[in-house]
Coordinates of N, CA, C and O in Angstrom, one line a residue:
X1301 N 90.5 59.7 -37.2 CA 89.5 58.6 -37.4 C 88.3 59.1 -38.1 O 87.7 58.4 -38.9
X1302 N 87.9 60.3 -37.8 CA 86.7 60.9 -38.4 C 86.9 61.1 -39.9 O 86.1 60.8 -40.7
X1303 N 88.2 61.5 -40.3 CA 88.5 61.7 -41.7 C 88.5 60.4 -42.5 O 88.0 60.4 -43.6
X1304 N 88.9 59.3 -41.9 CA 88.9 58.0 -42.5 C 87.5 57.6 -42.8 O 87.2 57.1 -43.9
X1305 N 86.6 57.7 -41.8 CA 85.2 57.3 -41.9 C 84.6 58.2 -43.0 O 83.8 57.7 -43.8
X1306 N 84.9 59.5 -43.0 CA 84.3 60.4 -44.0 C 84.7 60.0 -45.4 O 83.9 60.0 -46.3
X1307 N 86.0 59.7 -45.6 CA 86.4 59.3 -46.9 C 85.7 58.0 -47.4 O 85.3 57.8 -48.5
X1308 N 85.6 57.0 -46.4 CA 84.9 55.8 -46.7 C 83.5 56.1 -47.1 O 82.9 55.5 -48.0
X1309 N 82.9 57.0 -46.3 CA 81.5 57.4 -46.6 C 81.3 58.0 -48.0 O 80.3 57.6 -48.7
X1310 N 82.2 58.8 -48.4 CA 82.1 59.4 -49.7 C 82.3 58.4 -50.8 O 81.6 58.4 -51.8
X1311 N 83.2 57.5 -50.6 CA 83.4 56.4 -51.6 C 82.2 55.5 -51.7 O 81.8 55.1 -52.8
X1312 N 81.6 55.2 -50.5 CA 80.4 54.4 -50.5 C 79.2 55.1 -51.3 O 78.5 54.5 -52.0
X1313 N 79.2 56.4 -51.0 CA 78.1 57.2 -51.7 C 78.3 57.2 -53.2 O 77.3 56.9 -53.9
X1314 N 79.5 57.4 -53.7 CA 79.7 57.3 -55.1 C 79.5 55.9 -55.7 O 78.9 55.8 -56.8
X1315 N 79.9 54.9 -55.0 CA 79.7 53.6 -55.4 C 78.2 53.2 -55.4 O 77.7 52.5 -56.4
X1316 N 77.5 53.7 -54.5 CA 76.0 53.4 -54.4 C 75.3 54.1 -55.6 O 74.4 53.5 -56.2
X1317 N 75.7 55.3 -55.9 CA 75.1 56.0 -57.1 C 75.4 55.2 -58.3 O 74.5 55.0 -59.2
X1318 N 76.7 54.7 -58.5 CA 77.0 54.0 -59.7 C 76.3 52.7 -59.8 O 75.8 52.3 -60.9
X1319 N 76.2 51.9 -58.7 CA 75.5 50.6 -58.8 C 74.0 50.8 -59.1 O 73.4 50.0 -59.8
X1320 N 73.4 51.8 -58.5 CA 72.0 52.1 -58.8 C 71.8 52.4 -60.3 O 70.8 51.9 -60.9
X1321 N 72.7 53.2 -60.8 CA 72.5 53.5 -62.2 C 72.8 52.4 -63.2 O 72.3 52.3 -64.3
X1322 N 73.6 51.4 -62.7 CA 73.9 50.2 -63.5 C 72.7 49.2 -63.6 O 72.7 48.4 -64.5
X1323 N 71.9 49.3 -62.6 CA 70.8 48.3 -62.5 C 69.8 48.5 -63.7 O 69.5 49.6 -64.1
X1324 N 69.2 47.4 -64.1 CA 68.2 47.4 -65.1 C 66.9 47.9 -64.5 O 66.5 47.6 -63.4
X1325 N 66.2 48.8 -65.2 CA 64.9 49.3 -64.7 C 63.9 48.2 -64.7 O 63.7 47.5 -65.7
X1326 N 63.1 48.2 -63.7 CA 62.0 47.2 -63.6 C 60.7 47.7 -64.1 O 59.8 47.0 -64.2
X1327 N 60.7 49.0 -64.4 CA 59.5 49.6 -64.9 C 58.3 49.6 -63.9 O 58.4 49.1 -62.8
X1328 N 57.2 50.1 -64.4 CA 56.0 50.0 -63.5 C 56.0 51.1 -62.5 O 55.0 51.2 -61.8
X1329 N 57.0 51.9 -62.4 CA 57.0 53.0 -61.4 C 55.9 54.0 -61.6 O 55.2 54.4 -60.7
X1330 N 55.7 54.4 -62.9 CA 54.7 55.3 -63.3 C 53.6 54.6 -64.2 O 52.8 55.3 -64.8
X1331 N 53.7 53.3 -64.2 CA 52.7 52.6 -65.1 C 53.2 52.5 -66.5 O 52.4 52.1 -67.4
X1332 N 54.4 52.9 -66.7 CA 55.0 52.8 -68.1 C 56.2 52.0 -68.0 O 56.8 51.6 -67.0
X1333 N 56.7 51.6 -69.2 CA 57.9 50.8 -69.2 C 57.6 49.3 -69.4 O 56.5 48.9 -69.3
X1334 N 58.6 48.6 -69.7 CA 58.5 47.1 -70.0 C 58.4 46.3 -68.7 O 59.4 46.0 -68.1
X1335 N 57.2 46.1 -68.2 CA 57.0 45.3 -67.0 C 57.0 43.8 -67.4 O 57.7 43.3 -68.2
X1336 N 56.1 43.1 -66.7 CA 56.0 41.7 -67.0 C 55.1 41.4 -68.2 O 54.3 42.3 -68.6
X1337 N 55.2 40.2 -68.6 CA 54.4 39.8 -69.8 C 53.0 39.2 -69.3 O 52.7 39.4 -68.1
X1338 N 52.3 38.6 -70.2 CA 51.0 38.0 -69.8 C 51.1 36.8 -68.9 O 50.2 36.6 -68.1
X1339 N 52.2 36.1 -68.9 CA 52.3 34.9 -68.1 C 52.8 35.1 -66.7 O 52.9 34.2 -66.0
X1340 N 53.2 36.3 -66.4 CA 53.7 36.5 -65.0 C 52.6 36.9 -64.1 O 51.6 37.4 -64.4
X1341 N 52.8 36.5 -62.9 CA 51.8 36.7 -61.8 C 52.1 37.9 -61.0 O 51.6 38.1 -59.9
X1342 N 53.1 38.8 -61.4 CA 53.4 40.0 -60.6 C 54.5 39.7 -59.6 O 54.9 40.6 -58.9
X1343 N 55.1 38.5 -59.5 CA 56.1 38.2 -58.6 C 57.4 38.8 -59.1 O 57.7 39.0 -60.2
X1344 N 58.3 39.0 -58.1 CA 59.6 39.6 -58.5 C 60.6 38.4 -58.8 O 60.6 37.4 -58.1
X1345 N 61.5 38.7 -59.7 CA 62.5 37.7 -60.0 C 63.5 37.7 -58.9 O 63.6 38.6 -58.1
X1346 N 64.3 36.6 -58.8 CA 65.3 36.6 -57.7 C 66.3 37.7 -57.9 O 66.6 38.1 -59.0
X1347 N 66.8 38.2 -56.8 CA 67.7 39.4 -56.8 C 69.0 39.0 -57.5 O 69.6 37.9 -57.3
X1348 N 69.5 39.9 -58.4 CA 70.7 39.7 -59.1 C 71.9 40.0 -58.2 O 71.7 40.5 -57.1
X1349 N 73.1 39.7 -58.7 CA 74.3 40.0 -57.9 C 74.5 41.5 -57.7 O 74.9 42.0 -56.7
X1350 N 74.1 42.3 -58.7 CA 74.2 43.8 -58.6 C 73.2 44.3 -57.6 O 73.6 45.2 -56.8
X1351 N 72.0 43.7 -57.5 CA 71.1 44.1 -56.5 C 71.6 43.8 -55.1 O 71.4 44.6 -54.1
X1352 N 72.2 42.6 -54.9 CA 72.7 42.3 -53.6 C 73.9 43.2 -53.2 O 74.0 43.6 -52.0
X1353 N 74.7 43.5 -54.2 CA 75.8 44.4 -53.9 C 75.3 45.8 -53.6 O 75.9 46.5 -52.7
X1354 N 74.2 46.2 -54.2 CA 73.6 47.5 -53.9 C 73.1 47.6 -52.4 O 73.3 48.5 -51.7
X1355 N 72.5 46.5 -52.0 CA 72.0 46.4 -50.6 C 73.2 46.4 -49.6 O 73.1 47.1 -48.6
X1356 N 74.3 45.7 -50.0 CA 75.5 45.8 -49.1 C 76.1 47.2 -49.0 O 76.4 47.6 -47.9
X1357 N 76.1 47.9 -50.1 CA 76.6 49.3 -50.1 C 75.7 50.2 -49.3 O 76.2 51.0 -48.5
X1358 N 74.4 49.9 -49.4 CA 73.4 50.8 -48.7 C 73.6 50.6 -47.2 O 73.5 51.5 -46.4
X1359 N 73.7 49.3 -46.8 CA 73.9 49.0 -45.3 C 75.2 49.7 -44.8 O 75.2 50.3 -43.7
X1360 N 76.3 49.5 -45.6 CA 77.5 50.1 -45.2 C 77.4 51.7 -45.1 O 78.0 52.3 -44.2
X1361 N 76.7 52.3 -46.1 CA 76.5 53.7 -46.1 C 75.7 54.2 -44.8 O 76.1 55.2 -44.2
X1362 N 74.7 53.4 -44.5 CA 74.0 53.8 -43.3 C 74.8 53.6 -42.0 O 74.8 54.5 -41.1
X1363 N 75.7 52.6 -42.0 CA 76.5 52.4 -40.8 C 77.5 53.6 -40.7 O 77.8 54.1 -39.6
X1364 N 78.1 54.0 -41.8 CA 79.1 55.1 -41.7 C 78.4 56.4 -41.4 O 78.9 57.3 -40.7
X1365 N 77.1 56.6 -41.8 CA 76.3 57.7 -41.5 C 76.1 57.8 -39.9 O 76.3 58.9 -39.3
X1366 N 75.8 56.7 -39.4 CA 75.5 56.6 -37.9 C 76.8 56.9 -37.2 O 76.9 57.6 -36.2
X1367 N 77.9 56.3 -37.7 CA 79.2 56.5 -37.0 C 79.7 58.0 -37.1 O 80.1 58.5 -36.1
X1368 N 79.5 58.6 -38.2 CA 79.8 60.0 -38.3 C 78.9 60.9 -37.4 O 79.4 61.9 -36.8
X1369 N 77.7 60.5 -37.2 CA 76.8 61.2 -36.3 C 77.2 61.1 -34.9 O 77.2 62.1 -34.1
X1370 N 77.6 59.9 -34.5 CA 78.1 59.6 -33.1 C 79.4 60.4 -32.8 O 79.5 61.0 -31.8
X1371 N 80.3 60.4 -33.8 CA 81.5 61.1 -33.6 C 81.3 62.6 -33.5 O 81.9 63.3 -32.6
X1372 N 80.4 63.2 -34.3 CA 80.1 64.6 -34.2 C 79.4 64.9 -32.9 O 79.7 66.0 -32.3
X1373 N 78.5 64.1 -32.4 CA 77.8 64.3 -31.2 C 78.8 64.3 -30.0 O 78.7 65.0 -29.0
X1374 N 79.8 63.4 -30.1 CA 80.8 63.2 -29.0 C 81.7 64.4 -29.0 O 82.1 64.9 -27.9
X1375 N 82.1 65.0 -30.1 CA 82.9 66.1 -30.2 C 82.3 67.4 -29.6 O 82.9 68.2 -29.0
X1376 N 81.0 67.5 -29.8 CA 80.3 68.7 -29.4 C 79.6 68.6 -28.1 O 79.0 69.6 -27.6
X1377 N 79.8 67.5 -27.4 CA 79.1 67.3 -26.1 C 79.6 68.2 -25.0 O 78.8 68.7 -24.3
X1378 N 80.9 68.5 -24.9 CA 81.4 69.3 -23.8 C 81.5 70.7 -24.2 O 81.8 71.5 -23.3
X1379 N 81.2 71.1 -25.4 CA 81.4 72.5 -25.7 C 80.1 73.2 -25.8 O 79.0 72.7 -26.1
X1380 N 80.1 74.5 -25.5 CA 78.9 75.3 -25.6 C 79.2 76.4 -26.6 O 80.3 76.8 -26.9
X1381 N 78.1 76.9 -27.3 CA 78.2 77.9 -28.3 C 78.7 79.2 -27.6 O 79.6 79.9 -28.2
X1382 N 78.3 79.4 -26.4 CA 78.7 80.6 -25.7 C 80.2 80.6 -25.4 O 80.9 81.6 -25.5
X1383 N 80.7 79.4 -25.0 CA 82.1 79.2 -24.8 C 83.0 79.5 -26.0 O 84.0 80.1 -25.9
X1384 N 82.5 79.1 -27.2 CA 83.2 79.3 -28.4 C 83.2 80.8 -28.8 O 84.1 81.3 -29.5
X1385 N 82.1 81.5 -28.5 CA 82.0 82.9 -28.9 C 82.8 83.8 -27.9 O 83.1 84.9 -28.3
X1386 N 83.1 83.4 -26.7 CA 83.9 84.2 -25.8 C 83.0 85.3 -25.1 O 83.6 86.3 -24.8
X1387 N 81.8 85.0 -24.9 CA 80.9 86.0 -24.3 C 81.1 85.9 -22.8 O 81.1 84.8 -22.2
X1388 N 81.2 87.1 -22.1 CA 81.4 87.1 -20.7 C 80.1 86.7 -20.0 O 79.0 87.0 -20.5
X1389 N 80.2 86.0 -18.9 CA 79.0 85.6 -18.1 C 79.1 86.2 -16.8 O 80.1 86.4 -16.2
X1390 N 77.8 86.4 -16.2 CA 77.7 87.0 -14.9 C 77.9 85.9 -13.8 O 78.2 84.8 -14.1
X1391 N 77.6 86.3 -12.6 CA 77.8 85.4 -11.5 C 76.8 84.2 -11.6 O 77.1 83.1 -11.1
X1392 N 75.6 84.5 -12.1 CA 74.6 83.5 -12.1 C 74.7 82.7 -13.4 O 73.9 81.8 -13.7
X1393 N 75.7 82.9 -14.3 CA 75.9 82.1 -15.5 C 75.2 82.8 -16.7 O 75.3 82.3 -17.8
X1394 N 74.4 83.8 -16.5 CA 73.7 84.4 -17.6 C 74.7 85.3 -18.4 O 75.6 85.9 -17.8
X1395 N 74.5 85.4 -19.7 CA 75.4 86.2 -20.5 C 75.2 87.7 -20.3 O 74.0 88.1 -20.1
X1396 N 76.2 88.4 -20.2 CA 76.2 89.9 -20.1 C 76.3 90.5 -21.4 O 77.4 90.5 -22.0
X1397 N 75.2 91.1 -21.9 CA 75.4 91.8 -23.2 C 76.2 93.1 -23.2 O 76.2 93.7 -22.1
X1398 N 76.8 93.4 -24.2 CA 77.6 94.6 -24.3 C 76.7 95.7 -24.8 O 76.3 95.8 -25.9
X1399 N 76.2 96.6 -23.8 CA 75.3 97.6 -24.1 C 75.9 99.0 -24.3 O 75.2 100.0 -24.6
X1400 N 77.2 99.1 -24.2 CA 77.9 100.4 -24.4 C 77.7 101.2 -23.1 O 77.4 100.7 -22.0
X1401 N 77.9 102.5 -23.3 CA 77.8 103.4 -22.2 C 76.3 103.8 -21.8 O 76.0 104.1 -20.7
X1402 N 75.5 103.8 -22.8 CA 74.1 104.2 -22.6 C 73.1 103.2 -23.1 O 73.4 102.5 -24.0
X1403 N 71.9 103.2 -22.5 CA 70.9 102.4 -22.9 C 70.0 103.0 -24.0 O 69.2 102.4 -24.6
X1404 N 70.3 104.3 -24.3 CA 69.5 105.0 -25.3 C 70.2 104.8 -26.7 O 71.4 104.6 -26.8
X1405 N 69.4 105.0 -27.7 CA 70.0 104.9 -29.0 C 70.8 106.1 -29.3 O 70.7 107.1 -28.7
X1406 N 71.8 105.9 -30.3 CA 72.7 107.1 -30.6 C 71.9 108.2 -31.2 O 70.9 108.1 -31.9
X1407 N 72.4 109.4 -30.8 CA 71.8 110.6 -31.4 C 72.5 111.1 -32.6 O 73.6 110.5 -33.0
X1408 N 72.0 112.1 -33.2 CA 72.7 112.7 -34.4 C 74.1 113.2 -34.1 O 75.0 113.2 -34.9
X1409 N 74.3 113.7 -32.9 CA 75.6 114.3 -32.5 C 76.6 113.1 -32.4 O 77.8 113.4 -32.5
X1410 N 76.2 111.9 -32.1 CA 77.1 110.8 -32.0 C 77.6 110.2 -33.3 O 78.5 109.4 -33.4
X1411 N 76.9 110.6 -34.4 CA 77.2 110.1 -35.7 C 78.6 110.6 -36.2 O 79.0 111.7 -35.8
X1412 N 79.4 109.7 -36.9 CA 80.7 110.1 -37.3 C 80.6 111.2 -38.4 O 79.7 111.3 -39.1
X1413 N 81.6 112.0 -38.4 CA 81.7 113.1 -39.3 C 82.1 112.6 -40.7 O 83.2 111.9 -40.8
X1414 N 81.3 112.8 -41.7 CA 81.7 112.3 -43.0 C 82.0 113.6 -43.9 O 81.2 114.5 -44.0
X1415 N 83.2 113.6 -44.4 CA 83.5 114.8 -45.3 C 82.6 114.9 -46.5 O 82.3 113.9 -47.1
X1416 N 82.3 116.1 -46.8 CA 81.4 116.2 -48.0 C 82.3 116.1 -49.3 O 83.5 116.2 -49.2
X1417 N 81.6 115.8 -50.4 CA 82.3 115.5 -51.6 C 82.7 116.8 -52.4 O 82.7 116.8 -53.6
X1418 N 83.0 117.9 -51.7 CA 83.3 119.2 -52.4 C 84.6 119.1 -53.1 O 85.7 118.8 -52.8

């Protein structure tokens, strides 16, 4: 189910990119471009079919994003990172670190012997 929603999500993302690129620029974003003429009062023209289709794709994209988030949260709800790592736990539930035999740092005598390049 998650894979199906993910594939739909990717198709929606690519379609949304395509429809945004197909739309005519309305200009005025940076104060440049062909905006309105002298007779316009700054009102927006009615939305075209491409703009309505873009809104539908955007809403569907948001819905699949929410669905994927809910599925991911449901899958990870019962699992703990400590359980996946396989770290041993003490009686009180606290993780027991592997400290080795000694709490002191290793000495020069503990270093592995490396043959010289003679």
